[in-house]
Short mmCIF file of C-alpha atoms in Angstrom, two decimals:
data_model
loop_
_atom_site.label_atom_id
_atom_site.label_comp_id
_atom_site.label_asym_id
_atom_site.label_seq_id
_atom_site.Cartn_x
_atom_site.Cartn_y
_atom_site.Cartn_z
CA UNK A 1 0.00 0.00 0.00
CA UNK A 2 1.20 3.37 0.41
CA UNK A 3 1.70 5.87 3.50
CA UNK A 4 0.47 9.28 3.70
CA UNK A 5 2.51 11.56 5.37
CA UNK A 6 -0.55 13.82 7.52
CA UNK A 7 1.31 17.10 7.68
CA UNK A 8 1.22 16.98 3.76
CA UNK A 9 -2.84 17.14 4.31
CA UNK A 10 -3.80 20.58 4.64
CA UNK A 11 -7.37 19.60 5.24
CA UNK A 12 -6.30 16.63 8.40
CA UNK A 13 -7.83 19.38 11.38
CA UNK A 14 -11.27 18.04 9.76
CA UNK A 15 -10.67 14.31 10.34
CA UNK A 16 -10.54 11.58 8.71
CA UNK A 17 -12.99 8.41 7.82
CA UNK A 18 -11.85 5.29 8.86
CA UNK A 19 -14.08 2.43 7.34
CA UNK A 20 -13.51 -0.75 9.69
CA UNK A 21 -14.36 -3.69 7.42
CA UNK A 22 -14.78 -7.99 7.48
CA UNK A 23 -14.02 -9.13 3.84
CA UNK A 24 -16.25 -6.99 1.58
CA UNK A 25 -18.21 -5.95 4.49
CA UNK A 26 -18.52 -2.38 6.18
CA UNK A 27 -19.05 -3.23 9.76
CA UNK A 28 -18.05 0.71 11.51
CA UNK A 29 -17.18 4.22 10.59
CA UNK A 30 -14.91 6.07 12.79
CA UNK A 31 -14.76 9.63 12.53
CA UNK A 32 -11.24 11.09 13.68
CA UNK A 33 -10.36 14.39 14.44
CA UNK A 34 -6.86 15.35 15.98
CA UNK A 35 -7.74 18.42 17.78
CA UNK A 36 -7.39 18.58 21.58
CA UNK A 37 -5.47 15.08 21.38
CA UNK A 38 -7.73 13.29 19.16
CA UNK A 39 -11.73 12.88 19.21
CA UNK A 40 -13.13 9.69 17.68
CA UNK A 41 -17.26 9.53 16.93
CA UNK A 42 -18.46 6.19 16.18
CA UNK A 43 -20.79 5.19 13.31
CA UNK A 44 -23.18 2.58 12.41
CA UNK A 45 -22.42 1.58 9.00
CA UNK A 46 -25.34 3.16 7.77
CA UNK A 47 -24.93 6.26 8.66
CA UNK A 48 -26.51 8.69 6.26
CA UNK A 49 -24.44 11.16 6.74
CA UNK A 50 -21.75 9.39 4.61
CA UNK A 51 -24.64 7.40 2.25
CA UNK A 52 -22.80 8.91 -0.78
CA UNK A 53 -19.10 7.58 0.15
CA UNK A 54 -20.30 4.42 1.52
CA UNK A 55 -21.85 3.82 -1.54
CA UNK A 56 -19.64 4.31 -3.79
CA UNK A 57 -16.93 2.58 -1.72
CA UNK A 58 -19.32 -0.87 -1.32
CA UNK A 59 -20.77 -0.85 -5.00
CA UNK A 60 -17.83 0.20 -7.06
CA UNK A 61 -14.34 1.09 -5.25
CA UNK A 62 -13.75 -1.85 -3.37
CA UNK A 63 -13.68 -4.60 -6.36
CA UNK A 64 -10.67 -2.77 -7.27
CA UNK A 65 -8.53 -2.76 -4.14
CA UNK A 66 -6.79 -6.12 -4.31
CA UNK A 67 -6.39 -5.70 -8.18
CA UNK A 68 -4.38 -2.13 -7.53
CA UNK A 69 -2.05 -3.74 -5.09
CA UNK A 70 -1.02 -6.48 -7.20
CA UNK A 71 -3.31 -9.03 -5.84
CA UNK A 72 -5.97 -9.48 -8.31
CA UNK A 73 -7.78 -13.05 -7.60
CA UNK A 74 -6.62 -12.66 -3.48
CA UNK A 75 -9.87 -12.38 -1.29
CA UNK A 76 -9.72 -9.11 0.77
CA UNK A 77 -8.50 -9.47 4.25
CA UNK A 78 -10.74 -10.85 7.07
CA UNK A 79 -10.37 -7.36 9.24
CA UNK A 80 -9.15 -4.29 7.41
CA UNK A 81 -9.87 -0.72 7.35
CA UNK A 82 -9.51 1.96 4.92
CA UNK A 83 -9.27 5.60 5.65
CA UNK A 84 -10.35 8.41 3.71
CA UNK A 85 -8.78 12.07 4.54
#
């Protein structure tokens, strides 16, 4: 994969999206924001608040992970997560 240096992210003070997932399944969204030494709000993962990403993310983005990294034909990991800044 590749690393993201944060300090390179001018928009990090809003947080960032971490989708916790089982194989192709979203099972929590964590909302992360650094300020004040980090606050995390937890999500359901079907929040409507982030229907559009989620969507898009379930129905087209994530046939296309393992394929980018090399892996095409690999099953996704049992427990991964994906953040989005």
């Amino acid at each position: 994969g590749q690393l993201v240096d944060q300090r390179f992210c001018p928009r990090i003070v809003e947080g960032q999206l971490r989708y916790n997932c089982v194989g192709d399944t979203l099972v929590g969204i964590i909302h992360k924001k650094p300020a004040g030494g980090g606050i995390y709000t937890y999500y359901g993962p079907q929040e409507i608040i982030f229907k559009n990403l989620t969507t898009d993310f379930l129905e087209r983005d994530i046939t296309q992970i393992m394929p980018s990294l090399g892996l095409a034909g690999e099953p996704l990991p049992l427990w991964w997560t994906t953040d989005f800044i």
